Amino acid sequence: ATGNGKSNLGKTDFSPKRDYRSHDPYRLPEFFARFQTSDTIRFFMELGIYTRNRDGWLYPYSNQAGSVVDVLLMEAAYRKVKIKTNAHIQLLAREAGRWTAVTEGWSYKGDAVILACGSRASQVPGADGSGYTLANALGHSIVKPLPALVPLVCRGADFAKWAGIRTEGVVRLLIQGAPVKEERGELQLTNYGISGIPVFQLSRYAARALEEGCRVSLEIDFLPDFEKDQL
């Protein structure tokens, strides 16, 4: 669905606190300590996928996401894994240490369940938000889903004048007038506001603050390498 079809498999200079945005960032290292980048590389190497390092980003040597899918399916077939598609899970239940997944026409038994249903973030088939309902029914608490990794729509009517411009800069997020976080990189100026990777990195904080009724604003430094007196 994303990534130009190259399949980014990992990152060499990975840092959970820096590379992930979370309302509970202190638990991330605990999760990622269980399976690190070196484990990812070893796993795919054993399946026959050699990785290519591009500035710290790891891709299959073929640069084709399809080759990763093919090898995973081959390994699943070798291990006699049954793959069932186009089945809507209506209920998940646990009894006597075993799981049951109930569909419209069948029930599947298993020792474990991995719930990876996606969200309503994009129009990918099956991403209907039902995963939240299933998780909630199992007793999990749901942090209200809000937009993240998105552009920011700004209030005003003059943005058409800068639409289409890309430029290096620093964008700073202010909540209730106080600076909270800033990011640097290539900014994309649009007819509705501002986009680009730095804005994507800030967007979850903006969305959460807006949801809480806070005043949110942005400051842009188009010449971050100059001090004010130099400018």
CSV table of N, CA and C in Angstrom, one decimal, residues 104-184:
chain,number,residue,atom,x,y,z
A,104,GLU,N,-18.5,-16.4,9.8
A,104,GLU,CA,-19.9,-16.6,9.4
A,104,GLU,C,-20.2,-18.1,9.2
A,105,GLY,N,-19.2,-18.9,8.7
A,105,GLY,CA,-19.4,-20.3,8.4
A,105,GLY,C,-18.6,-21.3,9.1
A,106,TRP,N,-17.7,-20.8,10.0
A,106,TRP,CA,-16.7,-21.8,10.6
A,106,TRP,C,-16.2,-21.2,11.9
A,107,SER,N,-15.6,-22.1,12.7
A,107,SER,CA,-14.8,-21.7,13.9
A,107,SER,C,-13.4,-22.3,13.8
A,108,TYR,N,-12.4,-21.5,14.1
A,108,TYR,CA,-11.0,-21.9,14.1
A,108,TYR,C,-10.5,-21.9,15.5
A,109,LYS,N,-9.7,-23.0,15.8
A,109,LYS,CA,-9.1,-23.1,17.1
A,109,LYS,C,-7.6,-22.8,17.0
A,110,GLY,N,-7.1,-22.2,18.1
A,110,GLY,CA,-5.6,-22.0,18.1
A,110,GLY,C,-5.1,-21.7,19.5
A,111,ASP,N,-3.7,-21.7,19.6
A,111,ASP,CA,-3.1,-21.5,20.9
A,111,ASP,C,-2.9,-20.0,21.1
A,112,ALA,N,-2.8,-19.2,20.0
A,112,ALA,CA,-2.6,-17.8,20.1
A,112,ALA,C,-3.3,-17.0,19.0
A,113,VAL,N,-3.5,-15.7,19.2
A,113,VAL,CA,-4.2,-14.9,18.2
A,113,VAL,C,-3.4,-13.6,18.1
A,114,ILE,N,-3.1,-13.2,16.8
A,114,ILE,CA,-2.4,-11.9,16.5
A,114,ILE,C,-3.5,-11.1,15.9
A,115,LEU,N,-3.8,-10.0,16.5
A,115,LEU,CA,-4.9,-9.1,16.0
A,115,LEU,C,-4.2,-8.0,15.2
A,116,ALA,N,-4.2,-8.0,13.9
A,116,ALA,CA,-3.6,-7.0,13.0
A,116,ALA,C,-4.5,-6.6,12.0
A,117,CYS,N,-5.6,-5.9,12.4
A,117,CYS,CA,-6.7,-5.6,11.5
A,117,CYS,C,-6.5,-4.2,10.8
A,118,GLY,N,-5.5,-3.5,11.1
A,118,GLY,CA,-5.4,-2.1,10.5
A,118,GLY,C,-6.4,-1.2,11.1
A,119,SER,N,-6.7,-0.1,10.5
A,119,SER,CA,-7.6,0.9,11.0
A,119,SER,C,-8.4,1.5,9.9
A,120,ARG,N,-9.0,2.6,10.2
A,120,ARG,CA,-9.8,3.4,9.1
A,120,ARG,C,-8.9,4.4,8.5
A,121,ALA,N,-7.6,4.3,8.6
A,121,ALA,CA,-6.7,5.4,8.1
A,121,ALA,C,-6.7,5.5,6.6
A,122,SER,N,-6.9,4.5,5.9
A,122,SER,CA,-7.0,4.6,4.4
A,122,SER,C,-7.9,3.5,3.9
A,123,GLN,N,-8.2,3.6,2.6
A,123,GLN,CA,-9.2,2.8,2.0
A,123,GLN,C,-8.6,1.5,1.5
A,124,VAL,N,-7.9,0.8,2.4
A,124,VAL,CA,-7.4,-0.5,2.1
A,124,VAL,C,-8.5,-1.6,2.4
A,125,PRO,N,-8.7,-2.5,1.5
A,125,PRO,CA,-9.8,-3.5,1.8
A,125,PRO,C,-9.6,-4.2,3.1
A,126,GLY,N,-10.7,-4.2,3.9
A,126,GLY,CA,-10.7,-4.9,5.2
A,126,GLY,C,-10.4,-4.0,6.3
A,127,ALA,N,-9.9,-2.8,6.0
A,127,ALA,CA,-9.5,-1.8,7.1
A,127,ALA,C,-10.8,-1.0,7.5
A,128,ASP,N,-11.7,-1.7,8.2
A,128,ASP,CA,-13.0,-1.1,8.5
A,128,ASP,C,-13.1,-0.7,10.0
A,129,GLY,N,-12.0,-0.9,10.8
A,129,GLY,CA,-12.1,-0.5,12.2
A,129,GLY,C,-12.6,-1.6,13.1
A,130,SER,N,-12.9,-2.8,12.5
A,130,SER,CA,-13.5,-3.9,13.3
A,130,SER,C,-12.5,-4.4,14.3
A,131,GLY,N,-11.2,-4.2,14.1
A,131,GLY,CA,-10.2,-4.6,15.0
A,131,GLY,C,-10.3,-4.0,16.4
A,132,TYR,N,-10.8,-2.7,16.4
A,132,TYR,CA,-11.0,-2.0,17.7
A,132,TYR,C,-12.1,-2.7,18.5
A,133,THR,N,-13.2,-3.1,17.8
A,133,THR,CA,-14.3,-3.7,18.4
A,133,THR,C,-13.9,-5.1,19.0
A,134,LEU,N,-13.1,-5.9,18.3
A,134,LEU,CA,-12.6,-7.1,18.8
A,134,LEU,C,-11.7,-7.0,20.0
A,135,ALA,N,-10.8,-6.0,19.9
A,135,ALA,CA,-9.9,-5.8,21.0
A,135,ALA,C,-10.6,-5.3,22.3
A,136,ASN,N,-11.6,-4.4,22.1
A,136,ASN,CA,-12.4,-3.9,23.2
A,136,ASN,C,-13.2,-5.0,23.9
A,137,ALA,N,-13.7,-5.9,23.0
A,137,ALA,CA,-14.5,-7.0,23.6
A,137,ALA,C,-13.6,-8.0,24.4
A,138,LEU,N,-12.3,-8.0,24.1
A,138,LEU,CA,-11.4,-8.9,24.9
A,138,LEU,C,-10.9,-8.2,26.2
A,139,GLY,N,-11.3,-7.0,26.4
A,139,GLY,CA,-10.9,-6.3,27.6
A,139,GLY,C,-9.8,-5.3,27.5
A,140,HIS,N,-9.3,-5.1,26.2
A,140,HIS,CA,-8.3,-4.1,26.0
A,140,HIS,C,-8.9,-2.7,26.0
A,141,SER,N,-8.2,-1.7,26.6
A,141,SER,CA,-8.6,-0.3,26.5
A,141,SER,C,-8.1,0.3,25.2
A,142,ILE,N,-8.9,1.1,24.6
A,142,ILE,CA,-8.6,1.7,23.3
A,142,ILE,C,-8.3,3.2,23.5
A,143,VAL,N,-7.1,3.6,23.1
A,143,VAL,CA,-6.7,5.0,23.0
A,143,VAL,C,-7.4,5.5,21.8
A,144,LYS,N,-8.2,6.6,21.9
A,144,LYS,CA,-9.0,7.1,20.8
A,144,LYS,C,-8.1,7.3,19.5
A,145,PRO,N,-8.4,6.6,18.4
A,145,PRO,CA,-7.6,6.8,17.2
A,145,PRO,C,-7.8,8.2,16.6
A,146,LEU,N,-6.6,8.8,16.4
A,146,LEU,CA,-6.6,10.1,15.8
A,146,LEU,C,-5.6,10.2,14.6
A,147,PRO,N,-5.7,11.1,13.7
A,147,PRO,CA,-4.8,11.1,12.6
A,147,PRO,C,-3.4,11.3,13.0
A,148,ALA,N,-2.5,10.7,12.3
A,148,ALA,CA,-1.0,10.8,12.5
A,148,ALA,C,-0.3,10.6,11.2
A,149,LEU,N,0.9,11.1,11.1
A,149,LEU,CA,1.7,11.0,9.9
A,149,LEU,C,0.9,11.6,8.7
A,150,VAL,N,0.4,12.8,9.0
A,150,VAL,CA,-0.5,13.5,8.0
A,150,VAL,C,-0.1,14.9,7.8
A,151,PRO,N,-0.5,15.6,6.7
A,151,PRO,CA,-0.3,17.0,6.6
A,151,PRO,C,-1.1,17.8,7.6
A,152,LEU,N,-0.9,19.1,7.7
A,152,LEU,CA,-1.7,19.9,8.6
A,152,LEU,C,-2.4,20.9,7.8
A,153,VAL,N,-3.8,21.0,8.0
A,153,VAL,CA,-4.6,22.0,7.3
A,153,VAL,C,-4.6,23.2,8.2
A,154,CYS,N,-4.3,24.4,7.6
A,154,CYS,CA,-4.1,25.6,8.4
A,154,CYS,C,-5.3,26.6,8.1
A,155,ARG,N,-5.6,27.4,9.1
A,155,ARG,CA,-6.6,28.4,9.0
A,155,ARG,C,-6.1,29.6,8.2
A,156,GLY,N,-6.9,30.0,7.2
A,156,GLY,CA,-6.5,31.1,6.4
A,156,GLY,C,-6.8,30.9,4.9
A,157,ALA,N,-6.7,31.9,4.1
A,157,ALA,CA,-7.1,31.8,2.7
A,157,ALA,C,-6.0,32.2,1.7
A,158,ASP,N,-4.8,32.4,2.2
A,158,ASP,CA,-3.7,32.9,1.3
A,158,ASP,C,-2.7,31.8,0.9
A,159,PHE,N,-3.0,30.6,1.2
A,159,PHE,CA,-2.0,29.5,1.0
A,159,PHE,C,-1.7,29.2,-0.5
A,160,ALA,N,-2.7,29.6,-1.3
A,160,ALA,CA,-2.5,29.3,-2.8
A,160,ALA,C,-1.3,30.1,-3.3
A,161,LYS,N,-0.8,31.1,-2.6
A,161,LYS,CA,0.3,31.9,-3.1
A,161,LYS,C,1.6,31.1,-3.0
A,162,TRP,N,1.7,30.2,-2.0
A,162,TRP,CA,2.9,29.4,-1.8
A,162,TRP,C,2.8,28.0,-2.3
A,163,ALA,N,1.6,27.6,-2.8
A,163,ALA,CA,1.4,26.2,-3.1
A,163,ALA,C,2.4,25.7,-4.1
A,164,GLY,N,2.9,24.5,-3.9
A,164,GLY,CA,3.8,23.8,-4.8
A,164,GLY,C,5.3,24.0,-4.5
A,165,ILE,N,5.6,24.9,-3.5
A,165,ILE,CA,7.0,25.2,-3.1
A,165,ILE,C,7.5,24.1,-2.2
A,166,ARG,N,8.7,23.6,-2.4
A,166,ARG,CA,9.4,22.7,-1.5
A,166,ARG,C,10.6,23.4,-1.0
A,167,THR,N,10.9,23.4,0.3
A,167,THR,CA,12.0,24.1,0.8
A,167,THR,C,12.5,23.5,2.1
A,168,GLU,N,13.8,23.5,2.4
A,168,GLU,CA,14.3,23.1,3.7
A,168,GLU,C,13.9,24.1,4.7
A,169,GLY,N,13.6,23.6,5.9
A,169,GLY,CA,13.2,24.5,7.0
A,169,GLY,C,13.0,23.8,8.3
A,170,VAL,N,12.7,24.5,9.3
A,170,VAL,CA,12.3,24.0,10.6
A,170,VAL,C,10.9,24.4,10.9
A,171,VAL,N,10.1,23.4,11.3
A,171,VAL,CA,8.7,23.7,11.7
A,171,VAL,C,8.5,23.4,13.2
A,172,ARG,N,8.0,24.4,13.9
A,172,ARG,CA,7.8,24.3,15.3
A,172,ARG,C,6.3,24.2,15.7
A,173,LEU,N,6.0,23.3,16.5
A,173,LEU,CA,4.6,23.2,17.0
A,173,LEU,C,4.4,23.8,18.3
A,174,LEU,N,3.4,24.7,18.4
A,174,LEU,CA,3.1,25.4,19.7
A,174,LEU,C,1.7,25.0,20.1
A,175,ILE,N,1.5,24.7,21.4
A,175,ILE,CA,0.2,24.3,22.0
A,175,ILE,C,0.0,25.3,23.1
A,176,GLN,N,-1.1,26.0,23.0
A,176,GLN,CA,-1.5,27.1,23.9
A,176,GLN,C,-0.4,28.1,24.0
A,177,GLY,N,0.3,28.4,22.8
A,177,GLY,CA,1.3,29.4,22.7
A,177,GLY,C,2.7,28.9,23.1
A,178,ALA,N,2.8,27.7,23.7
A,178,ALA,CA,4.1,27.2,24.2
A,178,ALA,C,4.7,26.2,23.2
A,179,PRO,N,6.0,26.4,22.8
A,179,PRO,CA,6.6,25.4,21.9
A,179,PRO,C,6.7,24.0,22.6
A,180,VAL,N,6.3,23.0,21.8
A,180,VAL,CA,6.3,21.6,22.3
A,180,VAL,C,7.3,20.8,21.6
A,181,LYS,N,7.4,20.9,20.3
A,181,LYS,CA,8.3,20.0,19.5
A,181,LYS,C,8.6,20.7,18.2
A,182,GLU,N,9.8,20.4,17.6
A,182,GLU,CA,10.1,20.9,16.3
A,182,GLU,C,10.9,19.9,15.5
A,183,GLU,N,10.7,20.0,14.2
A,183,GLU,CA,11.4,19.0,13.3
A,183,GLU,C,12.0,19.8,12.1
A,184,ARG,N,13.1,19.3,11.6
A,184,ARG,CA,13.7,19.9,10.4
A,184,ARG,C,13.7,19.0,9.2
